[in-house]
Short mmCIF file of C-alpha atoms in Angstrom, two decimals:
data_model
loop_
_atom_site.label_atom_id
_atom_site.label_comp_id
_atom_site.label_asym_id
_atom_site.label_seq_id
_atom_site.Cartn_x
_atom_site.Cartn_y
_atom_site.Cartn_z
CA MET X 15 5.89 21.72 -3.86
CA SER X 16 9.67 20.21 -3.95
CA ILE X 17 10.22 18.64 -7.35
CA GLY X 18 13.91 17.93 -7.63
CA PHE X 19 16.52 17.04 -5.28
CA PRO X 20 17.37 18.18 -1.71
CA GLN X 21 17.95 21.76 -1.06
CA HIS X 22 20.91 21.09 1.08
CA ARG X 23 23.94 19.25 -0.10
CA ASN X 24 26.55 18.44 2.63
CA TYR X 25 29.08 17.12 0.02
CA ASP X 26 32.57 18.83 0.06
CA ALA X 27 33.76 17.26 -3.09
CA VAL X 28 32.80 19.14 -6.21
CA ALA X 29 31.14 17.25 -9.20
CA ASN X 30 33.61 16.85 -11.81
CA ASP X 31 31.09 15.27 -14.14
CA PHE X 32 27.86 13.22 -14.01
CA ILE X 33 25.55 10.93 -16.27
CA VAL X 34 21.96 10.70 -15.84
CA GLY X 35 19.36 8.21 -17.20
CA PRO X 36 16.93 5.81 -16.99
CA LEU X 37 16.97 2.42 -15.44
CA VAL X 38 14.20 -0.15 -16.21
CA VAL X 39 13.53 -2.36 -13.20
CA ASN X 40 11.73 -5.41 -13.40
CA SER X 41 10.82 -8.35 -11.17
CA VAL X 42 12.55 -11.45 -12.53
CA THR X 43 16.05 -10.44 -12.43
CA PRO X 44 18.13 -7.68 -10.48
CA VAL X 45 19.55 -5.25 -12.73
CA GLU X 46 22.94 -3.36 -12.25
CA VAL X 47 22.07 0.36 -11.11
CA LYS X 48 24.15 2.03 -13.98
CA VAL X 49 23.65 4.28 -16.84
CA GLY X 50 25.70 3.17 -19.41
CA SER X 51 26.67 -0.05 -20.75
CA ASP X 52 29.24 -0.27 -17.87
CA ILE X 53 29.49 1.86 -14.61
CA TYR X 54 30.98 5.38 -14.61
CA TYR X 55 34.49 5.17 -14.42
CA GLY X 56 35.70 6.91 -11.12
CA ARG X 57 31.90 7.37 -10.01
CA LYS X 58 31.77 8.93 -6.35
CA GLN X 59 28.34 9.06 -5.94
CA ILE X 60 24.96 6.65 -7.13
CA ARG X 61 21.73 8.65 -6.68
CA ILE X 62 18.42 6.44 -7.05
CA LEU X 63 15.61 8.86 -7.79
CA ASN X 64 12.38 6.45 -7.66
CA ASP X 65 10.01 9.04 -9.41
CA SER X 66 7.85 5.79 -10.39
CA SER X 67 4.48 4.48 -8.88
CA SER X 68 6.29 1.40 -7.81
CA VAL X 69 8.61 0.40 -5.04
CA VAL X 70 12.21 -0.63 -5.62
CA TYR X 71 14.34 -2.70 -3.80
CA ILE X 72 18.29 -2.54 -3.70
CA ASN X 73 20.86 -4.66 -2.72
CA LYS X 74 24.68 -5.16 -3.63
CA SER X 75 24.01 -8.93 -4.69
CA PRO X 76 23.41 -9.35 -8.28
CA SER X 77 21.17 -12.29 -7.29
CA PHE X 78 19.01 -10.86 -4.21
CA SER X 79 15.45 -11.65 -3.80
CA ILE X 80 12.47 -9.43 -2.84
CA GLY X 81 11.91 -11.68 0.28
CA LEU X 82 15.16 -10.82 2.10
CA GLU X 83 14.77 -8.51 4.97
CA THR X 84 18.50 -6.95 3.99
CA ASN X 85 17.31 -4.99 1.03
CA PHE X 86 17.31 -0.91 0.88
CA VAL X 87 13.56 -0.15 0.03
CA VAL X 88 13.13 2.81 -2.20
CA TYR X 89 9.65 4.27 -1.84
CA SER X 90 8.07 6.41 -4.42
CA GLY X 91 8.79 9.65 -3.89
CA GLU X 92 12.42 8.99 -2.42
CA LEU X 93 15.92 9.90 -3.34
CA LEU X 94 18.53 7.44 -2.18
CA VAL X 95 21.90 8.52 -2.37
CA PHE X 96 25.03 5.93 -2.00
CA ASP X 97 28.45 7.89 -1.56
CA VAL X 98 30.63 5.28 -2.85
CA ASN X 99 34.08 7.05 -2.24
CA SER X 100 34.05 7.88 1.42
CA ASN X 101 36.49 5.38 2.35
CA PRO X 102 39.79 5.78 0.63
CA ALA X 103 41.29 2.56 1.46
CA ASP X 104 38.38 0.96 -0.30
CA GLN X 105 39.55 -0.09 -3.86
CA VAL X 106 36.65 -2.41 -4.68
CA GLU X 107 34.14 -0.86 -6.86
CA THR X 108 30.84 -0.59 -5.25
CA ARG X 109 28.03 -2.33 -7.21
CA LEU X 110 24.45 -1.96 -6.78
CA TYR X 111 21.32 -4.03 -8.32
CA ALA X 112 17.43 -3.46 -8.34
CA LEU X 113 14.49 -5.37 -8.14
CA MET X 114 10.85 -4.95 -8.24
CA GLU X 115 7.97 -7.05 -6.78
CA GLU X 116 5.67 -7.17 -10.02
CA GLY X 117 6.01 -5.93 -13.31
CA SER X 118 8.71 -3.43 -14.42
CA ASN X 119 9.02 0.19 -14.42
CA THR X 120 11.51 2.91 -15.01
CA ILE X 121 13.43 4.83 -12.34
CA LYS X 122 16.23 7.67 -12.74
CA ILE X 123 19.69 6.89 -11.93
CA THR X 124 22.77 9.53 -11.51
CA GLU X 125 26.35 8.69 -11.49
CA VAL X 126 28.50 11.39 -9.89
CA LYS X 127 32.47 11.67 -10.36
CA MET Y 26 30.13 4.13 2.06
CA THR Y 27 27.83 6.69 3.28
CA ILE Y 28 24.06 6.59 2.24
CA GLU Y 29 21.48 9.44 2.49
CA SER Y 30 17.90 9.07 1.72
CA SER Y 31 15.51 12.21 1.13
CA ILE Y 32 11.71 12.41 0.06
CA MET Y 33 11.24 14.24 -3.23
CA ARG Y 34 7.75 14.58 -2.68
CA GLN Y 35 4.84 14.38 -0.40
CA THR Y 36 3.92 10.49 -0.64
CA PRO Y 37 0.98 9.61 1.62
CA TYR Y 38 1.92 6.31 3.53
CA TRP Y 39 -0.93 4.39 2.04
CA LEU Y 40 0.03 5.39 -1.56
CA ASN Y 41 3.26 3.19 -1.51
CA PHE Y 42 0.77 0.14 -0.47
CA LEU Y 43 -0.88 1.05 -3.59
CA PHE Y 44 2.12 0.84 -5.59
CA VAL Y 45 2.89 -2.73 -4.31
CA GLY Y 46 -0.34 -4.01 -4.99
CA GLN Y 47 -1.34 -4.21 -1.53
CA MET Y 48 -4.39 -1.88 -1.82
CA TYR Y 49 -8.22 -3.23 -2.45
CA SER Y 50 -11.90 -2.40 -2.40
CA ALA Y 51 -14.81 -4.91 -1.94
CA SER Y 52 -18.54 -4.07 -2.50
CA HIS Y 53 -21.73 -5.62 -2.07
CA LYS Y 54 -25.25 -4.80 -2.86
CA TYR Y 55 -27.86 -6.16 -0.28
CA SER Y 56 -31.45 -6.15 -0.21
CA ILE Y 57 -32.64 -6.07 3.25
CA ALA Y 58 -36.26 -6.31 4.28
CA ALA Y 59 -38.05 -4.43 6.71
CA THR Y 60 -37.10 -5.17 10.30
CA SER Y 61 -34.16 -7.25 9.08
CA SER Y 62 -30.32 -7.28 9.10
CA ALA Y 63 -27.63 -8.12 6.86
CA TYR Y 64 -23.93 -8.46 7.63
CA MET Y 65 -20.60 -8.41 6.42
CA GLU Y 66 -18.14 -10.76 8.47
CA SER Y 67 -14.49 -10.13 8.15
CA ILE Y 68 -11.71 -12.43 9.31
CA VAL Y 69 -8.40 -10.46 10.15
CA PRO Y 70 -5.32 -12.83 9.25
CA SER Y 71 -2.44 -13.12 11.83
CA ASN Y 72 0.16 -11.94 9.61
CA LYS Y 73 -0.86 -8.66 8.22
CA LEU Y 74 -2.34 -5.29 9.44
CA ILE Y 75 -5.63 -4.39 8.05
CA HIS Y 76 -5.90 -0.62 7.56
CA LEU Y 77 -9.31 0.27 6.86
CA ILE Y 78 -9.59 3.93 5.22
CA SER Y 79 -13.21 3.69 3.96
CA ARG Y 80 -16.24 2.26 4.62
CA ASP Y 81 -19.45 3.73 2.74
CA LEU Y 82 -22.89 2.80 2.35
CA THR Y 83 -25.72 4.01 0.27
CA VAL Y 84 -29.43 3.39 0.54
CA ASP Y 85 -32.17 3.48 -1.64
CA ALA Y 86 -35.70 2.80 -0.33
CA GLY Y 87 -37.04 2.10 3.06
CA GLY Y 88 -34.90 2.78 6.17
CA PRO Y 89 -34.03 4.25 8.52
CA LEU Y 90 -30.94 2.02 8.89
CA ASP Y 91 -28.81 1.17 12.20
CA VAL Y 92 -25.34 0.11 11.46
CA GLU Y 93 -23.01 -1.58 14.15
CA LEU Y 94 -19.62 -2.82 14.26
CA TYR Y 95 -18.82 -5.46 16.33
CA GLU Y 96 -15.36 -7.15 17.36
CA ALA Y 97 -14.89 -10.78 18.17
CA PRO Y 98 -18.49 -11.81 17.96
CA THR Y 99 -19.96 -15.00 18.21
CA ILE Y 100 -20.47 -16.19 14.44
CA THR Y 101 -20.70 -18.83 11.91
CA ASP Y 102 -18.67 -17.85 9.30
CA GLY Y 103 -20.29 -16.99 5.83
CA THR Y 104 -19.26 -18.54 2.43
CA THR Y 105 -19.91 -15.95 0.01
CA PRO Y 106 -17.38 -13.13 -0.60
CA PRO Y 107 -18.43 -9.52 -1.95
CA THR Y 108 -16.97 -8.69 -5.14
CA ILE Y 109 -13.00 -7.73 -4.21
CA TYR Y 110 -10.39 -6.05 -6.80
CA ASN Y 111 -6.95 -4.70 -6.48
CA LEU Y 112 -6.76 -1.03 -6.72
CA ASP Y 113 -3.39 -1.62 -8.55
CA ARG Y 114 -4.82 -3.13 -12.00
CA ARG Y 115 -0.98 -4.19 -12.93
CA SER Y 116 -0.95 -6.50 -9.71
CA SER Y 117 -1.76 -10.18 -9.60
CA LYS Y 118 -2.08 -9.96 -5.65
CA THR Y 119 -5.02 -10.99 -3.57
CA PRO Y 120 -5.90 -9.77 -0.11
CA SER Y 121 -5.18 -11.63 3.09
CA TRP Y 122 -8.24 -10.18 4.75
CA GLN Y 123 -11.22 -12.34 4.25
CA LEU Y 124 -14.78 -10.98 3.79
CA PHE Y 125 -17.97 -12.82 3.59
CA VAL Y 126 -21.52 -11.35 3.21
CA ASN Y 127 -23.80 -14.38 4.68
CA PRO Y 128 -22.61 -15.24 7.97
CA THR Y 129 -25.09 -16.76 10.51
CA GLY Y 130 -25.40 -17.04 14.00
CA VAL Y 131 -24.23 -13.58 14.78
CA SER Y 132 -24.36 -12.33 18.54
CA GLY Y 133 -22.14 -10.67 21.28
CA GLY Y 134 -18.92 -8.94 20.61
CA THR Y 135 -17.49 -5.72 21.44
CA LYS Y 136 -19.68 -3.03 19.85
CA LEU Y 137 -17.19 -0.35 18.42
CA LEU Y 138 -19.76 1.73 16.09
CA VAL Y 139 -23.22 2.72 16.14
CA ALA Y 140 -24.40 4.81 13.30
CA GLN Y 141 -27.74 5.60 11.39
CA ILE Y 142 -28.67 5.97 8.07
CA SER Y 143 -31.47 8.62 7.98
CA THR Y 144 -33.94 8.19 5.30
CA GLY Y 145 -37.62 9.16 4.50
CA GLY Y 146 -38.46 5.67 5.30
CA GLY Y 147 -40.73 5.25 1.94
CA PRO Y 148 -40.02 3.27 -1.08
CA LYS Y 149 -38.27 6.23 -2.68
CA SER Y 150 -36.25 7.42 0.25
CA THR Y 151 -32.26 7.54 0.03
CA GLY Y 152 -29.59 7.77 2.27
CA GLY Y 153 -25.88 7.65 2.72
CA LEU Y 154 -23.02 6.91 5.17
CA SER Y 155 -19.51 7.67 4.95
CA SER Y 156 -16.52 6.71 7.24
CA GLY Y 157 -14.58 9.53 8.73
CA VAL Y 158 -11.08 10.83 8.22
CA ALA Y 159 -9.13 8.34 10.51
CA GLU Y 160 -8.49 4.93 9.23
CA PHE Y 161 -8.98 1.88 11.22
CA ILE Y 162 -6.25 -0.71 11.94
CA LEU Y 163 -7.95 -4.19 12.94
CA LYS Y 164 -6.55 -6.41 15.31
CA PRO Y 165 -4.71 -9.53 13.86
CA SER Y 166 -6.52 -12.86 14.36
CA THR Y 167 -9.87 -11.41 15.05
CA LYS Y 168 -13.29 -11.28 13.44
CA TYR Y 169 -15.42 -8.26 12.92
CA VAL Y 170 -18.82 -8.03 11.72
CA LEU Y 171 -20.92 -4.97 10.47
CA LYS Y 172 -24.34 -5.46 10.99
CA ILE Y 173 -26.93 -3.25 8.81
CA THR Y 174 -30.22 -3.36 10.34
CA ASN Y 175 -33.35 -1.93 8.31
CA THR Y 176 -35.85 -0.43 11.11
CA GLY Y 177 -38.39 0.62 8.62
CA THR Y 178 -41.39 -0.65 6.89
CA GLN Y 179 -40.03 -0.97 3.22
CA THR Y 180 -37.29 -3.03 1.64
CA SER Y 181 -34.13 -1.33 1.37
CA THR Y 182 -31.39 -1.73 -1.21
CA VAL Y 183 -27.94 -1.26 0.51
CA VAL Y 184 -24.50 -0.83 -1.23
CA LEU Y 185 -21.43 -1.56 1.28
CA THR Y 186 -18.18 -0.35 -0.08
CA TYR Y 187 -14.82 -1.05 1.99
CA THR Y 188 -11.54 0.13 0.94
CA TRP Y 189 -8.28 -1.04 2.76
CA TYR Y 190 -4.62 -1.83 2.38
CA GLU Y 191 -2.47 -4.43 4.08
CA SER Y 192 0.90 -4.07 5.50
CA GLY Y 193 3.23 -6.44 6.99
CA ASN Y 194 3.99 -4.14 9.91
#
């Protein structure tokens, strides 16, 4: 039984550092996907691991709602990885936000440099 | 920006519907006199797919019983729902699938299922019937009726339980 991350990693970059932590997602206000008080400076990857018994929705808007058809859906047992440094010309920090439909639950976030 | 998704663990399709509060169970206890029938009517909405994954009956006394499922019968809608609860007790959602235990004027329709619950036929007889391993996806905007007929000479107590989840697509 696989309990961790994908076995085959197709990334060339070496992870210089990473930070892991819980993210409490609620159903009232989208919360920013990050571990610390602010996003991990210079991060190249955002790894969203939904090991909870809830479905989580992800969007780039801090005010998105569940009803939109344009959200990422992270199902229970799914790992969603955003490589946010694949375009060197993109100098804008990518920020993501998470929301649930009912209640609240905790998922795991890893930010990788 | 590139995005990659991978599955960390094997999660059955239906389990995620439980996790969003869209999985339900309904049950009702019938007392069916000899040579009489009881019904469970259901009305499928237009905007949801109903995935019926379990339909179980248990019988105490009387019988044997014939069990038939009809699609799109002629029917006068019932008014009394069975006992229904959301399997995710954190959720406040209610089902879109409507169920009634007391329809009238039931006739016709396409017969989808014929089964028999065999019992000894006496006052202490018992029996049961469980659904198969495959789920049943019901047609939107369609009525169904499960008809349970006591073909014996003693009154039967029958408990019917449905378990299902609802998806948008």
